[in-house]
JSON list of C-alpha atoms in Angstrom, two decimals:
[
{"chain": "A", "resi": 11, "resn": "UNK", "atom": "CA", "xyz": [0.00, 0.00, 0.00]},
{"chain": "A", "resi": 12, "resn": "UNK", "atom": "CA", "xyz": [1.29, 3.81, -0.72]},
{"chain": "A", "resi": 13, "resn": "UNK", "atom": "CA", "xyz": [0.60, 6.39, 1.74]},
{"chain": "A", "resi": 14, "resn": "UNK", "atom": "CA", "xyz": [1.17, 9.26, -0.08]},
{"chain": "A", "resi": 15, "resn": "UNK", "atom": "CA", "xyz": [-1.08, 10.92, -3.10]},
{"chain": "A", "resi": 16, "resn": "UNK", "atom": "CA", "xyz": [0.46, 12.92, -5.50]},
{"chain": "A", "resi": 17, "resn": "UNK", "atom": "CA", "xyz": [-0.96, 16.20, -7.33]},
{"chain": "A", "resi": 18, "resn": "UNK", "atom": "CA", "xyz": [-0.80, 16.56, -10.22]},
{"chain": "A", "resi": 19, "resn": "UNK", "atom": "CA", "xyz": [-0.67, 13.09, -11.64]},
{"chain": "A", "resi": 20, "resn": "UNK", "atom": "CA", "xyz": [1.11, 14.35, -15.15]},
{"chain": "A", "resi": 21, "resn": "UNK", "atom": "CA", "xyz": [2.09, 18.63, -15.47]},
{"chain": "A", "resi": 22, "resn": "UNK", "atom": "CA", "xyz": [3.65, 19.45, -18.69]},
{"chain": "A", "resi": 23, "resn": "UNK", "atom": "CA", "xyz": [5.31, 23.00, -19.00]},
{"chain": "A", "resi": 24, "resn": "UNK", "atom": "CA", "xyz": [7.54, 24.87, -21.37]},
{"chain": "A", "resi": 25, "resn": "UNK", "atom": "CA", "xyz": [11.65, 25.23, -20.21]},
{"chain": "A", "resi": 26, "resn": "UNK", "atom": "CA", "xyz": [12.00, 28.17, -17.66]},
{"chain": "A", "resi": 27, "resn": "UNK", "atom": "CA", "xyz": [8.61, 28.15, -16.25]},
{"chain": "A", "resi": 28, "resn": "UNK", "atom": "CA", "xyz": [8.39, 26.80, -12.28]},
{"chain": "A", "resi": 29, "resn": "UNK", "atom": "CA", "xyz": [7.14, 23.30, -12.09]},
{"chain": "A", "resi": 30, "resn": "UNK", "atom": "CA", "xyz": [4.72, 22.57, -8.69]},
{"chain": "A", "resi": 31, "resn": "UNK", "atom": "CA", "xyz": [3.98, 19.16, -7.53]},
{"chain": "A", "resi": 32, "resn": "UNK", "atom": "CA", "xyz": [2.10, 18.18, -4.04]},
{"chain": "A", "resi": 33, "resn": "UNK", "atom": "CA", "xyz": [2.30, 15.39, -1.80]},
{"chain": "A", "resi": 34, "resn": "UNK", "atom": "CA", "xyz": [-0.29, 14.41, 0.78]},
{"chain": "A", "resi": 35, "resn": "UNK", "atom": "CA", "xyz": [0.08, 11.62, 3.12]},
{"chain": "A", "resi": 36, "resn": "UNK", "atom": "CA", "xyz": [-2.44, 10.24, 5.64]},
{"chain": "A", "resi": 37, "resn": "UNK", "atom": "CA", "xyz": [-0.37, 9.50, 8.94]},
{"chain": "A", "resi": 38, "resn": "UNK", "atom": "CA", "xyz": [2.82, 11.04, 11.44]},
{"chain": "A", "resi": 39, "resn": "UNK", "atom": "CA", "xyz": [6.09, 11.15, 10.01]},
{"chain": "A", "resi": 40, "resn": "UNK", "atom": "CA", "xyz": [9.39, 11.81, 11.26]},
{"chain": "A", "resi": 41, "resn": "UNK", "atom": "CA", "xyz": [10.42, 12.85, 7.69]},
{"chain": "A", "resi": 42, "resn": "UNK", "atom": "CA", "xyz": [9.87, 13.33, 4.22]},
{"chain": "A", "resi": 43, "resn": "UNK", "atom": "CA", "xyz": [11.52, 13.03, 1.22]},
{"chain": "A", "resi": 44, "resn": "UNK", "atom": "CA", "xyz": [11.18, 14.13, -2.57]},
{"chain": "A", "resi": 45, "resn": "UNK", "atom": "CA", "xyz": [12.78, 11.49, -5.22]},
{"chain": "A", "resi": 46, "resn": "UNK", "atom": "CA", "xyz": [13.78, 12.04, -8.90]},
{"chain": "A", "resi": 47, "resn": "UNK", "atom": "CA", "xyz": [12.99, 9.00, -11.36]},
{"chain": "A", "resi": 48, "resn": "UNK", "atom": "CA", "xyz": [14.03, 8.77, -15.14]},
{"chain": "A", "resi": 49, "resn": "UNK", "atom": "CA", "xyz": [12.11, 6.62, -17.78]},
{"chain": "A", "resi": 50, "resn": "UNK", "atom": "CA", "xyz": [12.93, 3.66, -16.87]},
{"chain": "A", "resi": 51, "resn": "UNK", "atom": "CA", "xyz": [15.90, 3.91, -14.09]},
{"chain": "A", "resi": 52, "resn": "UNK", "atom": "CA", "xyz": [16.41, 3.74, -10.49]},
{"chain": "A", "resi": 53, "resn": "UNK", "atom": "CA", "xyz": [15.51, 7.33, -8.22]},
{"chain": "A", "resi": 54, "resn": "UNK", "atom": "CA", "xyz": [17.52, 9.58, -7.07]},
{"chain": "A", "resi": 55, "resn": "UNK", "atom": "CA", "xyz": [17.34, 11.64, -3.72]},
{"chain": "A", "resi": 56, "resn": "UNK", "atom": "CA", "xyz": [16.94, 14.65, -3.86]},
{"chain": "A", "resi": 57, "resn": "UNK", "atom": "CA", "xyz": [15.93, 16.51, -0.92]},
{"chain": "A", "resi": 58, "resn": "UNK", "atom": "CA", "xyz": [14.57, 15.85, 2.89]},
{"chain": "A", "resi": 59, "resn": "UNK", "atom": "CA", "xyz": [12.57, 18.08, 5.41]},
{"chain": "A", "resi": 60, "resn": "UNK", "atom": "CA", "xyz": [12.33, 16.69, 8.67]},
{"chain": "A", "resi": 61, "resn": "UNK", "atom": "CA", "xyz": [8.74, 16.84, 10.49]},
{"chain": "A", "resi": 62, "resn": "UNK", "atom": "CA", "xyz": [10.00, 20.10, 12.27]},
{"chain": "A", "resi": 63, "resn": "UNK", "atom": "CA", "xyz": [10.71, 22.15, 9.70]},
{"chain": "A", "resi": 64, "resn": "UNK", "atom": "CA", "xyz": [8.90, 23.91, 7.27]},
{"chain": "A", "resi": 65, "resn": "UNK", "atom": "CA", "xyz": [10.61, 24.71, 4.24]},
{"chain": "A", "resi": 66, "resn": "UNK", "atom": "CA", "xyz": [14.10, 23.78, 2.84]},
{"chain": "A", "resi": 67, "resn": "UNK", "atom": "CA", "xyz": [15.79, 24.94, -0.45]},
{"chain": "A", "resi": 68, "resn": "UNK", "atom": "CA", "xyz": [18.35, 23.34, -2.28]},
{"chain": "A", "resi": 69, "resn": "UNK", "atom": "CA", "xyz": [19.11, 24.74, -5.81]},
{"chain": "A", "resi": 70, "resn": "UNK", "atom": "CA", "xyz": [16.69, 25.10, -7.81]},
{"chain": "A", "resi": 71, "resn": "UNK", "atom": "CA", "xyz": [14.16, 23.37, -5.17]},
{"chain": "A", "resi": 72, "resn": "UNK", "atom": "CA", "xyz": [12.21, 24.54, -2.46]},
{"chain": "A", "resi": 73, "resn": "UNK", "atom": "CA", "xyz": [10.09, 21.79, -0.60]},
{"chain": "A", "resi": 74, "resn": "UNK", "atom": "CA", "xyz": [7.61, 22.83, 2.03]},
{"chain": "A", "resi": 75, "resn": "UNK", "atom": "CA", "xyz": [5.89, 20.99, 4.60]},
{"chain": "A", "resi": 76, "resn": "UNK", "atom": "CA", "xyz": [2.75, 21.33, 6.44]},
{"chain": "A", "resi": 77, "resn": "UNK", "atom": "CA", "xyz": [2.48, 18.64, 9.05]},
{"chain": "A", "resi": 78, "resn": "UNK", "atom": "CA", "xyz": [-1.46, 20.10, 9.77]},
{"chain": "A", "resi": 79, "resn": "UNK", "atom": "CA", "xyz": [-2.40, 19.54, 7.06]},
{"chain": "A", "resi": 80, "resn": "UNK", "atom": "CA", "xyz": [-0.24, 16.46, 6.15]},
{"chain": "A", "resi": 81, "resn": "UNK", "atom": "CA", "xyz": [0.66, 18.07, 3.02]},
{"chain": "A", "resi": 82, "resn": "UNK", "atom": "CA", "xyz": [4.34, 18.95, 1.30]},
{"chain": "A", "resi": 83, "resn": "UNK", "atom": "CA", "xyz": [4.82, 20.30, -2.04]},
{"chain": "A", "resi": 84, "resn": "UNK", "atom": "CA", "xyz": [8.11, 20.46, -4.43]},
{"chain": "A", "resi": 85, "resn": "UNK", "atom": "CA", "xyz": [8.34, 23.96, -7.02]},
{"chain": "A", "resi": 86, "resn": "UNK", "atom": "CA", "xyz": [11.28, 23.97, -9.01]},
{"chain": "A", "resi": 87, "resn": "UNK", "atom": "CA", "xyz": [12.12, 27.36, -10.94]},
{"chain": "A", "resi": 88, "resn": "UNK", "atom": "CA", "xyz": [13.28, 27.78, -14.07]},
{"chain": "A", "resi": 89, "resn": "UNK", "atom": "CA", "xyz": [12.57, 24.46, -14.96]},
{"chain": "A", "resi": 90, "resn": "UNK", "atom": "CA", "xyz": [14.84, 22.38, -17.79]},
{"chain": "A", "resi": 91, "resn": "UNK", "atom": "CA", "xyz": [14.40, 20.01, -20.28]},
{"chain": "A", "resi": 92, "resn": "UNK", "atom": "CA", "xyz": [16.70, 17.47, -17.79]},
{"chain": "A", "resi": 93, "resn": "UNK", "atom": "CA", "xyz": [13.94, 18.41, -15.23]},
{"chain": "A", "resi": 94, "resn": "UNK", "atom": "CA", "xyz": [11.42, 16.07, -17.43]},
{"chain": "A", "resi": 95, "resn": "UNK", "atom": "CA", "xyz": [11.25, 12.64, -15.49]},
{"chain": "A", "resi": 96, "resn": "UNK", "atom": "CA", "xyz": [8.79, 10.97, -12.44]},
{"chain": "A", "resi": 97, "resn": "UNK", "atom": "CA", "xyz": [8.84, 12.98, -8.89]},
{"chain": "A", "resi": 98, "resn": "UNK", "atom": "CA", "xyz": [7.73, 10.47, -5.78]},
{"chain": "A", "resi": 99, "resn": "UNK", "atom": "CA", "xyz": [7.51, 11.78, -2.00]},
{"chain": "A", "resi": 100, "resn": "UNK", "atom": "CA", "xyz": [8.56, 9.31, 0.08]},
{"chain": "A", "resi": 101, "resn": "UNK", "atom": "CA", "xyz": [7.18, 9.66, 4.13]},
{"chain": "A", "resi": 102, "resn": "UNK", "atom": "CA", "xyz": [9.12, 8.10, 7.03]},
{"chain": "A", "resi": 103, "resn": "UNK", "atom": "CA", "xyz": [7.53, 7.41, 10.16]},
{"chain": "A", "resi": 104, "resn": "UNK", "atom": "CA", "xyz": [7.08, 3.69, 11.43]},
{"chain": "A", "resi": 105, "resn": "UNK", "atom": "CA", "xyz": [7.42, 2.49, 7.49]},
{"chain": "A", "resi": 106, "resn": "UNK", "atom": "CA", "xyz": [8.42, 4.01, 4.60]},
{"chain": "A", "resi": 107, "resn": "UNK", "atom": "CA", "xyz": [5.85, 4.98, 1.85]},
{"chain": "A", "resi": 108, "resn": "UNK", "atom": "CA", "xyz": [6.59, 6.38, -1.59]},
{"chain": "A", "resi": 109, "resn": "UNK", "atom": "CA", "xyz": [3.49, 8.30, -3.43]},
{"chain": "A", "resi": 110, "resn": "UNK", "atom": "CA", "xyz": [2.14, 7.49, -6.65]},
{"chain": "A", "resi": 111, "resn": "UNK", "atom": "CA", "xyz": [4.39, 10.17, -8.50]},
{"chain": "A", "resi": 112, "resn": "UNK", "atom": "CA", "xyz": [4.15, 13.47, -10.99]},
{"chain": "A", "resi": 113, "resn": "UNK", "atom": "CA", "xyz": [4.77, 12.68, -14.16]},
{"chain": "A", "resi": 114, "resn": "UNK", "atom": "CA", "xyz": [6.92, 16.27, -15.25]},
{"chain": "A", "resi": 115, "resn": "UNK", "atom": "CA", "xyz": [7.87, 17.06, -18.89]},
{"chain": "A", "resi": 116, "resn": "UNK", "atom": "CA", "xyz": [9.26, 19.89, -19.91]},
{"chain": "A", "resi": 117, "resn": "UNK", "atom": "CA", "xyz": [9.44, 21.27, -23.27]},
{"chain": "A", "resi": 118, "resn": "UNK", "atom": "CA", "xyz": [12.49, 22.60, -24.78]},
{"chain": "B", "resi": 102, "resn": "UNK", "atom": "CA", "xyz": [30.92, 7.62, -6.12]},
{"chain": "B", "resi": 103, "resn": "UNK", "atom": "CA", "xyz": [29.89, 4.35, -4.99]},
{"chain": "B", "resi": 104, "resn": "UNK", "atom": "CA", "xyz": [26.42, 2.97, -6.11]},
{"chain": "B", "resi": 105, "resn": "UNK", "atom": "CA", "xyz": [24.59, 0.41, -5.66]},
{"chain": "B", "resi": 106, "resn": "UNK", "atom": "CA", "xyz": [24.98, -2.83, -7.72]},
{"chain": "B", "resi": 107, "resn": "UNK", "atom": "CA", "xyz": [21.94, -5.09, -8.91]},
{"chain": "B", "resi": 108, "resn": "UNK", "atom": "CA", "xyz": [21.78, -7.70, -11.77]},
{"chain": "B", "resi": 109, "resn": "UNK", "atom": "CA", "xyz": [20.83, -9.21, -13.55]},
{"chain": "B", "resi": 110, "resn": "UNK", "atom": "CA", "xyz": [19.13, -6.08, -15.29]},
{"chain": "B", "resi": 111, "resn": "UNK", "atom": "CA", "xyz": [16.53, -7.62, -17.03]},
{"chain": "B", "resi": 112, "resn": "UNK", "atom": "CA", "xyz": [14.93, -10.85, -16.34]},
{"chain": "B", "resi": 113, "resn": "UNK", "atom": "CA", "xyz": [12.39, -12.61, -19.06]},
{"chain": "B", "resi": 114, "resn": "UNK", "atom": "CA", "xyz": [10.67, -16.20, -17.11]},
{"chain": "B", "resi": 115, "resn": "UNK", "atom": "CA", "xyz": [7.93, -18.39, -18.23]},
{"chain": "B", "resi": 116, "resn": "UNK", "atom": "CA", "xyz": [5.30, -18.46, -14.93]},
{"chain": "B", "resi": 117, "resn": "UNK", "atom": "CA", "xyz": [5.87, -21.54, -12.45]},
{"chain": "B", "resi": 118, "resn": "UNK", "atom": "CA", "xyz": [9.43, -20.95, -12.87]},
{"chain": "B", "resi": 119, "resn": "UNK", "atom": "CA", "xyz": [12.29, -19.63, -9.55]},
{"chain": "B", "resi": 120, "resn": "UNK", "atom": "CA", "xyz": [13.90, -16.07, -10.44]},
{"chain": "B", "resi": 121, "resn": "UNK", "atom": "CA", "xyz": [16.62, -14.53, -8.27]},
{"chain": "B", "resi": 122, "resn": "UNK", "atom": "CA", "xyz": [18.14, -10.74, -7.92]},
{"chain": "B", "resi": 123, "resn": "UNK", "atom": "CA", "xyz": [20.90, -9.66, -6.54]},
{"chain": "B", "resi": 124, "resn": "UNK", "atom": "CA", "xyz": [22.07, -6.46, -4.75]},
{"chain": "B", "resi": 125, "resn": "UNK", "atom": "CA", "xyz": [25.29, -5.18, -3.76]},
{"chain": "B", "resi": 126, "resn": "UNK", "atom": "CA", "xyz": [24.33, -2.29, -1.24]},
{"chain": "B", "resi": 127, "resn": "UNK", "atom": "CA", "xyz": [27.24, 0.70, -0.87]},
{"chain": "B", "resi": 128, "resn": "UNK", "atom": "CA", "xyz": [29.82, -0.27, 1.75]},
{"chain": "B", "resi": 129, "resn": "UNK", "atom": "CA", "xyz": [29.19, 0.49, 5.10]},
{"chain": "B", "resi": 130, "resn": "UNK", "atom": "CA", "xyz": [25.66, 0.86, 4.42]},
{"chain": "B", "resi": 131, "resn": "UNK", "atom": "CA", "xyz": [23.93, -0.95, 7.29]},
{"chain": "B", "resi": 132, "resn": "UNK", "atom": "CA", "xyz": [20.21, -1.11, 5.83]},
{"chain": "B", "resi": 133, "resn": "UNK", "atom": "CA", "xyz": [19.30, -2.48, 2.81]},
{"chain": "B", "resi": 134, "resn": "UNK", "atom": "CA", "xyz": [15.67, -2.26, 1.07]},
{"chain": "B", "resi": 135, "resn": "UNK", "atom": "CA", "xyz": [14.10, -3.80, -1.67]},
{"chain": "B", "resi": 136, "resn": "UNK", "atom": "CA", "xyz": [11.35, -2.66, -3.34]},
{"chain": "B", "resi": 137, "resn": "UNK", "atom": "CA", "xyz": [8.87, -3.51, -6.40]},
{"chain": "B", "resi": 138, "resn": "UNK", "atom": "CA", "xyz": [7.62, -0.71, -8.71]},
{"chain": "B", "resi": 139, "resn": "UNK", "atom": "CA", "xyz": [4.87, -1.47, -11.12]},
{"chain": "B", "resi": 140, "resn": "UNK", "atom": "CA", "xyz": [4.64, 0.55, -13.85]},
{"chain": "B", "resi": 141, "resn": "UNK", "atom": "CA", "xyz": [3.34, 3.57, -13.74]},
{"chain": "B", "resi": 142, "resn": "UNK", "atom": "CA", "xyz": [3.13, 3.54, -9.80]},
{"chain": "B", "resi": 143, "resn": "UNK", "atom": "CA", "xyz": [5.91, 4.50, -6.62]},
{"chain": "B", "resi": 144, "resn": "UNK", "atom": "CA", "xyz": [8.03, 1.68, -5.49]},
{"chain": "B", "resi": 145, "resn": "UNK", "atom": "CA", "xyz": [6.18, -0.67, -2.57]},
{"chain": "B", "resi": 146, "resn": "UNK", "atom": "CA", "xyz": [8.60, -1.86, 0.12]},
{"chain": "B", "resi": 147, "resn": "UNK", "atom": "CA", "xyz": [8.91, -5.64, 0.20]},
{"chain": "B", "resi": 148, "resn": "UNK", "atom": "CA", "xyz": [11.17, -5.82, 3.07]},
{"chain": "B", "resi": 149, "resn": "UNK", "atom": "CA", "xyz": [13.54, -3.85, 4.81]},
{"chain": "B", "resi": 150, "resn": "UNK", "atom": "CA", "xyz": [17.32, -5.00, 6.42]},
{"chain": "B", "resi": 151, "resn": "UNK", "atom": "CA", "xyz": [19.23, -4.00, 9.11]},
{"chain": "B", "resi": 152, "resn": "UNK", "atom": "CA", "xyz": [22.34, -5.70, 8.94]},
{"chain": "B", "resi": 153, "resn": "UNK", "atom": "CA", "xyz": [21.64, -9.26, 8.17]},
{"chain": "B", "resi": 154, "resn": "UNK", "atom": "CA", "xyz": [18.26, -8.77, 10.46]},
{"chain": "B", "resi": 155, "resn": "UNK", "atom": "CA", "xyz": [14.57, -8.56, 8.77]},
{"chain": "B", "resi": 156, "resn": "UNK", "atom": "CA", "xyz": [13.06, -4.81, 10.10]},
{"chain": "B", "resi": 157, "resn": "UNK", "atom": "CA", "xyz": [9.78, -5.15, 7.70]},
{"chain": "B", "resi": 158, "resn": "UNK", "atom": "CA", "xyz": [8.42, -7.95, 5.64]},
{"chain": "B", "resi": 159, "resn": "UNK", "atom": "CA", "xyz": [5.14, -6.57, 6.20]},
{"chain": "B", "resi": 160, "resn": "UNK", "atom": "CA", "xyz": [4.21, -6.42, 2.72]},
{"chain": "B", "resi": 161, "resn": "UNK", "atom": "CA", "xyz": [6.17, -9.22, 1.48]},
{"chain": "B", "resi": 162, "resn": "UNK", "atom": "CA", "xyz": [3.95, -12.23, 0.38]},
{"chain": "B", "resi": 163, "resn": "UNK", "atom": "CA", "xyz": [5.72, -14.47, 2.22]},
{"chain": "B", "resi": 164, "resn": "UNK", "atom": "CA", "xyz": [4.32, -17.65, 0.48]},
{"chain": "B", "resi": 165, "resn": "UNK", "atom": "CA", "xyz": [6.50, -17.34, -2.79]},
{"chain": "B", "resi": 166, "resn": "UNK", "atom": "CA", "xyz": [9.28, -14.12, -2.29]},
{"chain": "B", "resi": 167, "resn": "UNK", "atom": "CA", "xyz": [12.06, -14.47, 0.12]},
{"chain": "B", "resi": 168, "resn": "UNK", "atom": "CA", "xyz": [14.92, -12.19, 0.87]},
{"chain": "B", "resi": 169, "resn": "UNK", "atom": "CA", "xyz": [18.11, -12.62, 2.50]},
{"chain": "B", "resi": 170, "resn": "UNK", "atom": "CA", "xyz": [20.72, -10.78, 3.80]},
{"chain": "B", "resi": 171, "resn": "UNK", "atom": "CA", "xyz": [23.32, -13.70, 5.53]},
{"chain": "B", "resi": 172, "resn": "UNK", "atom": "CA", "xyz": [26.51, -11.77, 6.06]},
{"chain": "B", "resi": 173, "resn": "UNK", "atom": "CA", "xyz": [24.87, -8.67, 6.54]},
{"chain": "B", "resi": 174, "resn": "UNK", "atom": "CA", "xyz": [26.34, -7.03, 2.87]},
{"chain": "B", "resi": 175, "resn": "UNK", "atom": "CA", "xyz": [24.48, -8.35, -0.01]},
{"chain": "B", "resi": 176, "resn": "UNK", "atom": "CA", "xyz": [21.46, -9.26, -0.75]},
{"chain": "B", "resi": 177, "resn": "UNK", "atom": "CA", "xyz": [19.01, -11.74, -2.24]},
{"chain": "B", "resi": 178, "resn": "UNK", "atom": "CA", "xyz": [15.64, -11.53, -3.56]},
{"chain": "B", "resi": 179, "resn": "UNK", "atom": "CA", "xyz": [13.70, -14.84, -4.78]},
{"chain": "B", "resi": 180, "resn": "UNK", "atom": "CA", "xyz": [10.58, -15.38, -6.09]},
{"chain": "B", "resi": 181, "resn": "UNK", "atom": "CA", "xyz": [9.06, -19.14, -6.49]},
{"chain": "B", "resi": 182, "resn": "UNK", "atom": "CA", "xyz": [7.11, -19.73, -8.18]},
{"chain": "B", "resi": 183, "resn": "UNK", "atom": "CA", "xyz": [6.42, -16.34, -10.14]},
{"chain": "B", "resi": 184, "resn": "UNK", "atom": "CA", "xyz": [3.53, -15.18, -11.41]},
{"chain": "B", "resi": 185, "resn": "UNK", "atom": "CA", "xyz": [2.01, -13.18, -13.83]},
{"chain": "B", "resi": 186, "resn": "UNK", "atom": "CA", "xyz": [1.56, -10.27, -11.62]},
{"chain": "B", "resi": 187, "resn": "UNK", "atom": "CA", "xyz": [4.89, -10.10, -10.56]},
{"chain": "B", "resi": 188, "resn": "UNK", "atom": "CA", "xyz": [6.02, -8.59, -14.18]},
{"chain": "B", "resi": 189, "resn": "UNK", "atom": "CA", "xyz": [7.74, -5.19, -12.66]},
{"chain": "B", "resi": 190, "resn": "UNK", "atom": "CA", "xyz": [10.64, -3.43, -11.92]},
{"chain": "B", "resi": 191, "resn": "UNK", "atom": "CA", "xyz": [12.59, -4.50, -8.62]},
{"chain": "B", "resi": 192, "resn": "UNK", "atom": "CA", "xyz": [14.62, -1.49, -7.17]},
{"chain": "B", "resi": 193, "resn": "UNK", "atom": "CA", "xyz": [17.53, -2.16, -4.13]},
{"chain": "B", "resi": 194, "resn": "UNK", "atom": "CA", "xyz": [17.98, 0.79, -2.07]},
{"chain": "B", "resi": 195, "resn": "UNK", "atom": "CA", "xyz": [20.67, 1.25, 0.61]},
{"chain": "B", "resi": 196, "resn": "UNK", "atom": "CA", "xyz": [21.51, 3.76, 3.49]},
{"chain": "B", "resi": 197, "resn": "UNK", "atom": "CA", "xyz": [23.76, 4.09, 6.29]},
{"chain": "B", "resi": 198, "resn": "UNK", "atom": "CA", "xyz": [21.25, 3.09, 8.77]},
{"chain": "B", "resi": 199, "resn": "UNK", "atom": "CA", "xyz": [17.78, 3.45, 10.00]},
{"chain": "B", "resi": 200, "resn": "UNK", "atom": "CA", "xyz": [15.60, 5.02, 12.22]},
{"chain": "B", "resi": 201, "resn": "UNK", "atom": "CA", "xyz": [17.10, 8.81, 11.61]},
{"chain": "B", "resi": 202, "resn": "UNK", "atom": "CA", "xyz": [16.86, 10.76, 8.30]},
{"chain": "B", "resi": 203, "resn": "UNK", "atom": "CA", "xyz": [18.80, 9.26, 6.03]},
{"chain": "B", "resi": 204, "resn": "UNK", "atom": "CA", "xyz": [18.19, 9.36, 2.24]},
{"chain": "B", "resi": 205, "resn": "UNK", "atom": "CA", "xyz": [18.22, 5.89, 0.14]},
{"chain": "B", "resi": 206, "resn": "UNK", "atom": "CA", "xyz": [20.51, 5.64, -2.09]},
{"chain": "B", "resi": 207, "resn": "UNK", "atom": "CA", "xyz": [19.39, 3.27, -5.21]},
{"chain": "B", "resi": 208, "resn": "UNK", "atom": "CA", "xyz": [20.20, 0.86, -7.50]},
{"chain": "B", "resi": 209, "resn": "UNK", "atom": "CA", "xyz": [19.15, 0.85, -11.48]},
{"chain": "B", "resi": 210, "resn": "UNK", "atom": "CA", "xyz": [17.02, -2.10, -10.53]},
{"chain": "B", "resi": 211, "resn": "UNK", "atom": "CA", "xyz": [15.88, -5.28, -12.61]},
{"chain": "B", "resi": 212, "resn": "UNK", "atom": "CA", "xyz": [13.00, -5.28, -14.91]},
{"chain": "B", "resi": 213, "resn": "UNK", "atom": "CA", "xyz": [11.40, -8.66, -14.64]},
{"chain": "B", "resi": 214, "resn": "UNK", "atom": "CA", "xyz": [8.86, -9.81, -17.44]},
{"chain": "B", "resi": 215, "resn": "UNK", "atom": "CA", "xyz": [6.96, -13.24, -16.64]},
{"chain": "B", "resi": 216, "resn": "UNK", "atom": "CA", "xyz": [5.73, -14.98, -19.49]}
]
């Protein structure tokens, strides 16, 4: 079973726009994390908020999280062709969960 | 950088039949997952390591996978007899240890087609 429920399920936008993808999961965490996944390959990490913290940057990426509402979301700005693959939260509390994934292409 | 290893990378089996994947986690790495993604969908943890000790099989159906872990490095995966439904991508994922925020680092995983 998958805890988390991504939105949207597939967003396609044109290079340099900012790219917004949500996560919402159903139970604590102690974390949660935002994957990268190519067609076809294994993921990638690419960023972690713990449950106490709000909002992290890294790069290009800014993750939020709203533990209230059991709710994180992932913008990326100026968004790249490379950008276009499969984004999965992951939650950590007693198991681990991955969502159901954004499917992001971006246009050149 | 070190990775993580798997193979074979692609698996083709007639139904009835034993399959077997392997996974080399990165050194030092005390917990060791494996997981199956269908396509399409996020990865499902089958089971979860800890050095050569099970954490969570909770969602590992027991009556034809098993995993093993015997000298606490690499790994094992076997399914027996497969299935139809078992046609999906199985992804090893490693980290330094559980139970604090680490990220998973992962393999490029074997794609497994039953016949």
């Amino acid at each position: 079973s998958q805890q988390g429920e991504e939105d949207p399920q597939a967003l396609s936008i044109q290079e340099g726009e900012n790219a917004t993808m949500n996560c919402s999961y159903k139970t604590s965490i102690n974390n949660l994390q935002w994957y990268r996944q190519n067609s076809g390959r294994g993921l990638v990490h690419l960023i972690l908020i713990r449950s106490n913290e709000r909002e992290k940057h890294s790069g290009r990426l800014r993750v939020t999280l709203d533990t209230s509402k059991k709710s994180s979301s992932l913008l990326i700005t100026a968004s790249r062709a490379a950008d276009t693959a499969s984004y999965f939260c992951a939650t950590e509390g007693n198991q681990f969960y991955f969502g159901t994934g954004t499917s992001l292409t971006v246009i050149p | 950088e070190a990775e993580v290893a798997q193979s074979p990378r692609y698996k083709i089996t007639e139904k009835s039949q034993a399959v077997a994947f392997w996974c080399d986690p990165i050194s030092g790495h005390a917990t060791l997952y494996w997981y199956r993604q269908i396509l399409g969908q996020g990865p499902e943890l089958l089971v979860q390591f800890q050095d050569e000790s099970v954490v969570d099989d909770s969602q590992l159906p027991k009556d034809r996978f098993s995993a093993e872990r015997l000298k606490g490095v690499d790994s094992t995966l076997k399914i027996q007899p497969a299935e139809l439904g078992d046609s999906a991508m199985y992804l090893c994922a490693s980290s330094p240890r559980t139970g604090v925020a680490y990220e998973q680092y992962f393999g490029p995983g074997t794609r497994l087609t039953v016949t």
